[in-house]
Amino acid sequence: MNLVGDWWTLLILRDAFFGAQRFGEFQASLGVARNILANRLDGLVRSSILARQGPPRRPRYTLTDKGRALLPALVALQQWGDVWASPNGAPILVTDEAGAVLQPVELRSRRGPVDATNVRFVAGPDATARTRAFLAAVAGERP
Amino acid sequence: MNLVGDWWTLLILRDAFFGAQRFGEFQASLGVARNILANRLDGLVRSSILARQGPPRRPRYTLTDKGRALLPALVALQQWGDVWASPNGAPILVTDEAGAVLQPVELRSRRGPVDATNVRFVAGPDATARTRAFLAAVAGERP
DNA sequence: CTGTATCCTTAAAGATACTG
DNA sequence: CAGTATCTTTAAGGATACAG
């Protein structure tokens, strides 16, 4: 969340996946103020989510492996919007290289697909005491 | 993005999936100001992502189907953070009802798993002229 | 074209006190 | 307990001009 949980940052990443690479492309597409865009791009580069390439005077911003790894999360969010919040159908289709539309992202364990109502959250080995306390508190609330 | 693309909103939803239902639980967990929390909860209820249940004086906020449908996106984001942005392992594990950890969310088409580098975005039937123009522009940029 | 620097305006956020 | 109301502070965002 600290790295990508920001309004403009998420939109910049979306455009990056669409293929935008230049400062001007992001600016024209998003209509964001230049100083804000520069700030967000800088943050994404410092987080190694985008890489600055080419001449310093006219760089291209490209997704790193770390950045590309965000695609499932963004596609899942887009699919949610298409189904639950888009009045007239999906404006943009996400496909594979052959043009086949992607299936809805789903949660799976080794035992197969997992429905949202069956998902559980448990403290990991490195969870803080605060996290454990919170999970225990809300778990006891609705058995 | 208009519905959930907000810092506190995303954290509220995360806590809701963990099991939080009461105003006080969210407030204690997040440390957010009461007025802000009330504002965000109201927005989520108006968006039908959360439902207000029980007595008006002491309501419980529960996820609707629309809200639960967000889980894949949030899990995908969490998995990304665990792999790419978490210094010491995952603090919280996501499992199925039997305790089996969920597999990484992946993109699939009918033809099988799809790598991020092979994903394409194409204008849907209801895309605006603006969307089409943008996609065409960035597509021509890097063939 | 890609920023940086500056100013200005607005909105978000926090703190606090209060109420049903 | 779950808000509402009010006030203050802070930060974000936008507009503009300028520079490399």
Short mmCIF file of C-alpha atoms (C1' of nucleotides) in Angstrom, two decimals:
data_model
loop_
_atom_site.label_atom_id
_atom_site.label_comp_id
_atom_site.label_asym_id
_atom_site.label_seq_id
_atom_site.Cartn_x
_atom_site.Cartn_y
_atom_site.Cartn_z
CA MET A 1 0.00 0.00 0.00
CA ASN A 2 2.80 2.41 0.78
CA LEU A 3 4.22 1.82 -2.66
CA VAL A 4 1.14 1.71 -4.86
CA GLY A 5 -1.81 2.67 -2.68
CA ASP A 6 -2.21 6.07 -4.23
CA TRP A 7 -4.77 7.37 -6.67
CA TRP A 8 -2.42 8.70 -9.34
CA THR A 9 0.11 5.94 -8.85
CA LEU A 10 -2.47 3.30 -9.66
CA LEU A 11 -3.58 5.14 -12.76
CA ILE A 12 0.00 5.62 -13.89
CA LEU A 13 0.57 1.89 -13.54
CA ARG A 14 -2.56 1.13 -15.50
CA ASP A 15 -1.34 3.33 -18.33
CA ALA A 16 2.09 1.73 -18.13
CA PHE A 17 0.52 -1.67 -18.70
CA PHE A 18 -1.42 -0.23 -21.61
CA GLY A 19 1.92 0.71 -23.09
CA ALA A 20 2.52 4.31 -22.07
CA GLN A 21 6.17 5.09 -21.51
CA ARG A 22 6.67 8.81 -21.93
CA PHE A 23 6.06 11.61 -19.50
CA GLY A 24 3.87 13.31 -22.04
CA GLU A 25 1.78 10.22 -22.65
CA PHE A 26 0.94 9.87 -18.99
CA GLN A 27 0.30 13.56 -18.71
CA ALA A 28 -2.04 13.70 -21.68
CA SER A 29 -3.87 10.55 -20.71
CA LEU A 30 -4.39 11.36 -17.06
CA GLY A 31 -4.59 15.13 -17.12
CA VAL A 32 -2.59 15.21 -13.91
CA ALA A 33 -0.49 18.23 -12.99
CA ARG A 34 3.11 17.96 -14.12
CA ASN A 35 4.63 18.28 -10.67
CA ILE A 36 2.39 15.55 -9.31
CA LEU A 37 3.23 13.28 -12.21
CA ALA A 38 6.93 13.89 -11.79
CA ASN A 39 6.60 13.13 -8.09
CA ARG A 40 4.76 9.86 -8.63
CA LEU A 41 7.04 8.69 -11.43
CA ASP A 42 10.01 9.38 -9.22
CA GLY A 43 8.46 7.34 -6.43
CA LEU A 44 7.78 4.42 -8.73
CA VAL A 45 11.34 4.50 -10.00
CA ARG A 46 12.71 4.64 -6.46
CA SER A 47 10.51 1.65 -5.62
CA SER A 48 11.93 -0.20 -8.62
CA ILE A 49 8.46 -0.64 -10.05
CA LEU A 50 9.35 1.46 -13.07
CA ALA A 51 12.77 1.89 -14.64
CA ARG A 52 14.02 5.03 -16.29
CA GLN A 53 15.60 4.21 -19.63
CA GLY A 54 17.12 6.07 -22.51
CA PRO A 55 18.53 9.59 -22.61
CA PRO A 56 18.06 11.63 -19.42
CA ARG A 57 16.50 14.34 -21.49
CA ARG A 58 13.80 12.15 -22.93
CA PRO A 59 13.54 9.01 -20.81
CA ARG A 60 11.17 6.12 -21.19
CA TYR A 61 9.50 4.66 -18.13
CA THR A 62 9.20 0.91 -18.40
CA LEU A 63 7.85 -1.71 -16.05
CA THR A 64 10.34 -3.82 -14.15
CA ASP A 65 9.72 -7.41 -13.09
CA LYS A 66 8.47 -6.04 -9.81
CA GLY A 67 6.11 -3.75 -11.66
CA ARG A 68 4.88 -6.43 -14.02
CA ALA A 69 4.14 -8.63 -11.03
CA LEU A 70 1.37 -6.19 -10.14
CA LEU A 71 -0.63 -7.10 -13.21
CA PRO A 72 -2.77 -9.84 -11.62
CA ALA A 73 -3.88 -7.42 -8.91
CA LEU A 74 -4.73 -4.71 -11.43
CA VAL A 75 -6.54 -7.09 -13.76
CA ALA A 76 -8.52 -8.48 -10.85
CA LEU A 77 -9.53 -4.97 -9.89
CA GLN A 78 -10.49 -4.13 -13.44
CA GLN A 79 -12.57 -7.30 -13.72
CA TRP A 80 -14.36 -6.36 -10.54
CA GLY A 81 -15.13 -2.94 -11.94
CA ASP A 82 -16.36 -4.40 -15.21
CA VAL A 83 -18.77 -6.70 -13.41
CA TRP A 84 -19.89 -4.57 -10.48
CA ALA A 85 -19.31 -0.94 -11.32
CA SER A 86 -19.34 -0.49 -15.07
CA PRO A 87 -22.71 0.68 -16.43
CA ASN A 88 -22.25 -0.32 -20.06
CA GLY A 89 -19.84 -3.18 -20.41
CA ALA A 90 -16.09 -3.38 -20.27
CA PRO A 91 -14.42 -0.51 -22.10
CA ILE A 92 -11.14 -2.39 -22.37
CA LEU A 93 -10.63 -6.12 -22.85
CA VAL A 94 -7.64 -7.95 -21.45
CA THR A 95 -6.45 -10.77 -23.66
CA ASP A 96 -3.56 -13.13 -24.25
CA GLU A 97 -1.25 -12.73 -27.23
CA ALA A 98 -3.72 -14.56 -29.45
CA GLY A 99 -6.60 -12.29 -28.52
CA ALA A 100 -8.39 -14.68 -26.18
CA VAL A 101 -10.01 -12.81 -23.33
CA LEU A 102 -8.66 -13.60 -19.89
CA GLN A 103 -10.82 -15.59 -17.53
CA PRO A 104 -11.88 -14.08 -14.24
CA VAL A 105 -9.09 -14.20 -11.71
CA GLU A 106 -9.87 -16.77 -9.06
CA LEU A 107 -8.44 -17.89 -5.77
CA ARG A 108 -7.09 -21.41 -5.55
CA SER A 109 -5.41 -23.62 -3.02
CA ARG A 110 -3.86 -27.00 -3.72
CA ARG A 111 -7.29 -28.45 -3.12
CA GLY A 112 -8.91 -26.39 -5.87
CA PRO A 113 -10.86 -23.14 -6.27
CA VAL A 114 -11.64 -21.31 -3.05
CA ASP A 115 -14.73 -19.21 -2.57
CA ALA A 116 -14.43 -15.84 -0.84
CA THR A 117 -16.59 -17.01 2.04
CA ASN A 118 -14.20 -19.87 2.74
CA VAL A 119 -11.05 -17.82 2.88
CA ARG A 120 -9.30 -17.56 6.25
CA PHE A 121 -6.59 -15.21 7.45
CA VAL A 122 -4.08 -16.49 9.97
CA ALA A 123 -1.05 -14.84 11.51
CA GLY A 124 2.19 -15.78 9.81
CA PRO A 125 5.41 -16.64 11.61
CA ASP A 126 6.58 -13.04 11.55
CA ALA A 127 3.31 -11.38 12.50
CA THR A 128 3.55 -8.68 15.12
CA ALA A 129 1.80 -9.01 18.46
CA ARG A 130 -0.53 -6.26 17.33
CA THR A 131 -1.53 -8.19 14.23
CA ARG A 132 -2.14 -11.34 16.23
CA ALA A 133 -4.24 -9.48 18.75
CA PHE A 134 -6.36 -7.92 16.05
CA LEU A 135 -6.97 -11.17 14.21
CA ALA A 136 -7.87 -12.90 17.45
CA ALA A 137 -10.25 -10.12 18.39
CA VAL A 138 -12.22 -10.07 15.14
CA ALA A 139 -12.19 -13.86 14.90
CA GLY A 140 -13.85 -14.17 18.27
CA GLU A 141 -16.47 -11.67 17.23
CA ARG A 142 -18.28 -13.91 14.76
CA PRO A 143 -17.72 -17.62 15.29
CA MET B 1 -11.21 3.28 -8.67
CA ASN B 2 -13.85 5.82 -7.76
CA LEU B 3 -15.35 3.33 -5.35
CA VAL B 4 -12.33 1.75 -3.74
CA GLY B 5 -9.30 3.71 -4.93
CA ASP B 6 -8.76 5.44 -1.63
CA TRP B 7 -6.19 4.85 1.07
CA TRP B 8 -8.52 4.40 4.03
CA THR B 9 -11.18 2.64 1.99
CA LEU B 10 -8.75 -0.08 0.98
CA LEU B 11 -7.59 -0.56 4.55
CA ILE B 12 -11.17 -0.70 5.80
CA LEU B 13 -11.92 -3.40 3.25
CA ARG B 14 -8.87 -5.36 4.28
CA ASP B 15 -10.02 -5.29 7.89
CA ALA B 16 -13.52 -6.25 6.81
CA PHE B 17 -12.13 -9.37 5.16
CA PHE B 18 -10.19 -10.11 8.32
CA GLY B 19 -13.51 -10.08 10.11
CA ALA B 20 -13.90 -6.60 11.51
CA GLN B 21 -17.51 -5.45 11.61
CA ARG B 22 -17.83 -2.73 14.23
CA PHE B 23 -17.03 0.92 14.00
CA GLY B 24 -14.81 0.62 17.01
CA GLU B 25 -12.89 -2.30 15.57
CA PHE B 26 -12.01 -0.41 12.44
CA GLN B 27 -11.18 2.65 14.44
CA ALA B 28 -8.89 0.84 16.85
CA SER B 29 -7.20 -1.16 14.13
CA LEU B 30 -6.57 1.68 11.73
CA GLY B 31 -6.17 4.61 14.07
CA VAL B 32 -8.11 6.74 11.62
CA ALA B 33 -10.05 9.78 12.79
CA ARG B 34 -13.68 9.06 13.60
CA ASN B 35 -15.12 11.50 11.11
CA ILE B 36 -13.01 10.07 8.31
CA LEU B 37 -13.98 6.54 9.21
CA ALA B 38 -17.66 7.47 9.31
CA ASN B 39 -17.32 9.11 5.92
CA ARG B 40 -15.63 6.10 4.32
CA LEU B 41 -18.01 3.59 5.83
CA ASP B 42 -20.91 5.62 4.54
CA GLY B 43 -19.41 5.65 1.06
CA LEU B 44 -18.90 1.90 1.09
CA VAL B 45 -22.48 1.35 2.21
CA ARG B 46 -23.77 3.70 -0.50
CA SER B 47 -21.72 1.74 -3.02
CA SER B 48 -23.29 -1.48 -1.75
CA ILE B 49 -19.87 -2.88 -0.93
CA LEU B 50 -20.70 -3.01 2.75
CA ALA B 51 -24.12 -3.47 4.31
CA ARG B 52 -25.25 -1.92 7.55
CA GLN B 53 -26.93 -4.53 9.71
CA GLY B 54 -28.41 -4.75 13.17
CA PRO B 55 -29.67 -1.96 15.38
CA PRO B 56 -29.05 1.58 14.10
CA ARG B 57 -27.40 2.41 17.37
CA ARG B 58 -24.84 -0.34 17.14
CA PRO B 59 -24.67 -1.55 13.54
CA ARG B 60 -22.44 -4.18 12.05
CA TYR B 61 -20.78 -3.55 8.72
CA THR B 62 -20.66 -6.70 6.64
CA LEU B 63 -19.40 -7.41 3.16
CA THR B 64 -21.97 -7.81 0.41
CA ASP B 65 -21.51 -10.03 -2.63
CA LYS B 66 -20.14 -7.01 -4.41
CA GLY B 67 -17.70 -6.45 -1.59
CA ARG B 68 -16.64 -10.08 -1.37
CA ALA B 69 -15.95 -10.03 -5.11
CA LEU B 70 -13.07 -7.71 -4.37
CA LEU B 71 -11.17 -10.41 -2.52
CA PRO B 72 -9.15 -11.72 -5.48
CA ALA B 73 -7.86 -8.23 -6.18
CA LEU B 74 -6.90 -7.64 -2.55
CA VAL B 75 -5.29 -11.05 -2.19
CA ALA B 76 -3.31 -10.50 -5.37
CA LEU B 77 -2.11 -7.18 -4.01
CA GLN B 78 -1.16 -8.73 -0.71
CA GLN B 79 0.73 -11.53 -2.44
CA TRP B 80 2.62 -8.95 -4.43
CA GLY B 81 3.55 -7.13 -1.26
CA ASP B 82 4.67 -10.34 0.43
CA VAL B 83 6.97 -11.20 -2.44
CA TRP B 84 8.26 -7.80 -3.50
CA ALA B 85 7.85 -5.38 -0.64
CA SER B 86 7.84 -7.30 2.64
CA PRO B 87 11.23 -7.36 4.34
CA ASN B 88 10.63 -10.32 6.65
CA GLY B 89 8.08 -12.68 5.23
CA ALA B 90 4.31 -12.54 5.07
CA PRO B 91 2.78 -11.29 8.31
CA ILE B 92 -0.61 -12.79 7.43
CA LEU B 93 -1.30 -16.00 5.55
CA VAL B 94 -4.36 -16.45 3.37
CA THR B 95 -5.74 -19.97 3.41
CA ASP B 96 -8.77 -22.02 2.51
CA GLU B 97 -11.10 -23.40 5.15
CA ALA B 98 -8.78 -26.33 5.75
CA GLY B 99 -5.75 -24.13 6.36
CA ALA B 100 -4.06 -24.70 3.02
CA VAL B 101 -2.28 -21.57 1.86
CA LEU B 102 -3.62 -20.03 -1.33
CA GLN B 103 -1.53 -20.30 -4.44
CA PRO B 104 -0.32 -17.16 -6.17
CA VAL B 105 -3.07 -15.58 -8.21
CA GLU B 106 -2.36 -16.05 -11.88
CA LEU B 107 -3.80 -14.86 -15.14
CA ARG B 108 -5.34 -17.44 -17.44
CA SER B 109 -7.09 -17.57 -20.75
CA ARG B 110 -8.83 -20.57 -22.24
CA ARG B 111 -5.48 -21.54 -23.65
CA GLY B 112 -3.79 -21.68 -20.25
CA PRO B 113 -1.66 -19.45 -18.00
CA VAL B 114 -0.74 -16.08 -19.44
CA ASP B 115 2.47 -14.27 -18.60
CA ALA B 116 2.35 -10.53 -17.92
CA THR B 117 4.52 -9.84 -20.95
CA ASN B 118 2.00 -11.55 -23.21
CA VAL B 119 -1.04 -9.67 -22.03
CA ARG B 120 -2.71 -7.33 -24.49
CA PHE B 121 -5.29 -4.61 -23.99
CA VAL B 122 -7.82 -3.95 -26.71
CA ALA B 123 -10.73 -1.58 -26.89
CA GLY B 124 -14.04 -3.18 -26.04
CA PRO B 125 -17.28 -2.62 -27.94
CA ASP B 126 -18.26 0.27 -25.70
CA ALA B 127 -14.89 1.98 -25.47
CA THR B 128 -14.93 5.73 -25.92
CA ALA B 129 -13.15 7.41 -28.79
CA ARG B 130 -10.72 8.78 -26.26
CA THR B 131 -9.85 5.32 -25.00
CA ARG B 132 -9.36 4.02 -28.52
CA ALA B 133 -7.14 6.91 -29.42
CA PHE B 134 -4.98 6.40 -26.37
CA LEU B 135 -4.58 2.67 -26.90
CA ALA B 136 -3.71 3.22 -30.53
CA ALA B 137 -1.17 5.88 -29.63
CA VAL B 138 0.74 3.83 -27.06
CA ALA B 139 0.49 0.70 -29.19
CA GLY B 140 2.19 2.44 -32.09
CA GLU B 141 4.91 3.66 -29.79
CA ARG B 142 6.61 0.33 -29.20
CA PRO B 143 5.84 -2.34 -31.77
"C1'" DC C 1 9.90 17.23 -24.33
"C1'" DT C 2 10.75 16.67 -19.58
"C1'" DG C 3 10.99 18.21 -16.04
"C1'" DT C 4 11.73 22.00 -11.78
"C1'" DA C 5 10.16 25.87 -9.01
"C1'" DT C 6 6.72 28.71 -7.22
"C1'" DC C 7 2.41 30.17 -5.73
"C1'" DC C 8 -2.27 29.41 -4.58
"C1'" DT C 9 -6.50 27.03 -3.52
"C1'" DT C 10 -8.90 23.36 -1.86
"C1'" DA C 11 -9.72 19.16 0.41
"C1'" DA C 12 -8.25 15.73 3.47
"C1'" DA C 13 -7.09 14.54 7.82
"C1'" DG C 14 -6.68 14.90 12.81
"C1'" DA C 15 -8.18 16.45 17.46
"C1'" DT C 16 -11.71 17.40 20.41
"C1'" DA C 17 -16.07 17.90 22.43
"C1'" DC C 18 -20.64 16.58 22.32
"C1'" DT C 19 -25.15 13.59 21.67
"C1'" DG C 20 -28.65 9.77 21.03
"C1'" DC D 1 -20.91 2.53 21.25
"C1'" DA D 2 -21.39 5.02 17.20
"C1'" DG D 3 -21.46 8.53 15.39
"C1'" DT D 4 -22.00 14.15 14.52
"C1'" DA D 5 -20.20 18.85 14.73
"C1'" DT D 6 -16.68 22.02 14.79
"C1'" DC D 7 -12.20 23.72 14.45
"C1'" DT D 8 -7.41 23.65 13.12
"C1'" DT D 9 -3.64 21.92 10.71
"C1'" DT D 10 -1.48 19.82 7.00
"C1'" DA D 11 -0.80 18.05 2.62
"C1'" DA D 12 -2.27 17.34 -1.93
"C1'" DG D 13 -3.26 19.03 -5.99
"C1'" DG D 14 -3.53 22.40 -9.82
"C1'" DA D 15 -1.83 26.40 -12.60
"C1'" DT D 16 1.73 28.78 -14.33
"C1'" DA D 17 6.16 30.18 -15.62
"C1'" DC D 18 10.67 28.86 -16.45
"C1'" DA D 19 14.93 25.86 -17.70
"C1'" DG D 20 17.97 22.18 -19.65
#
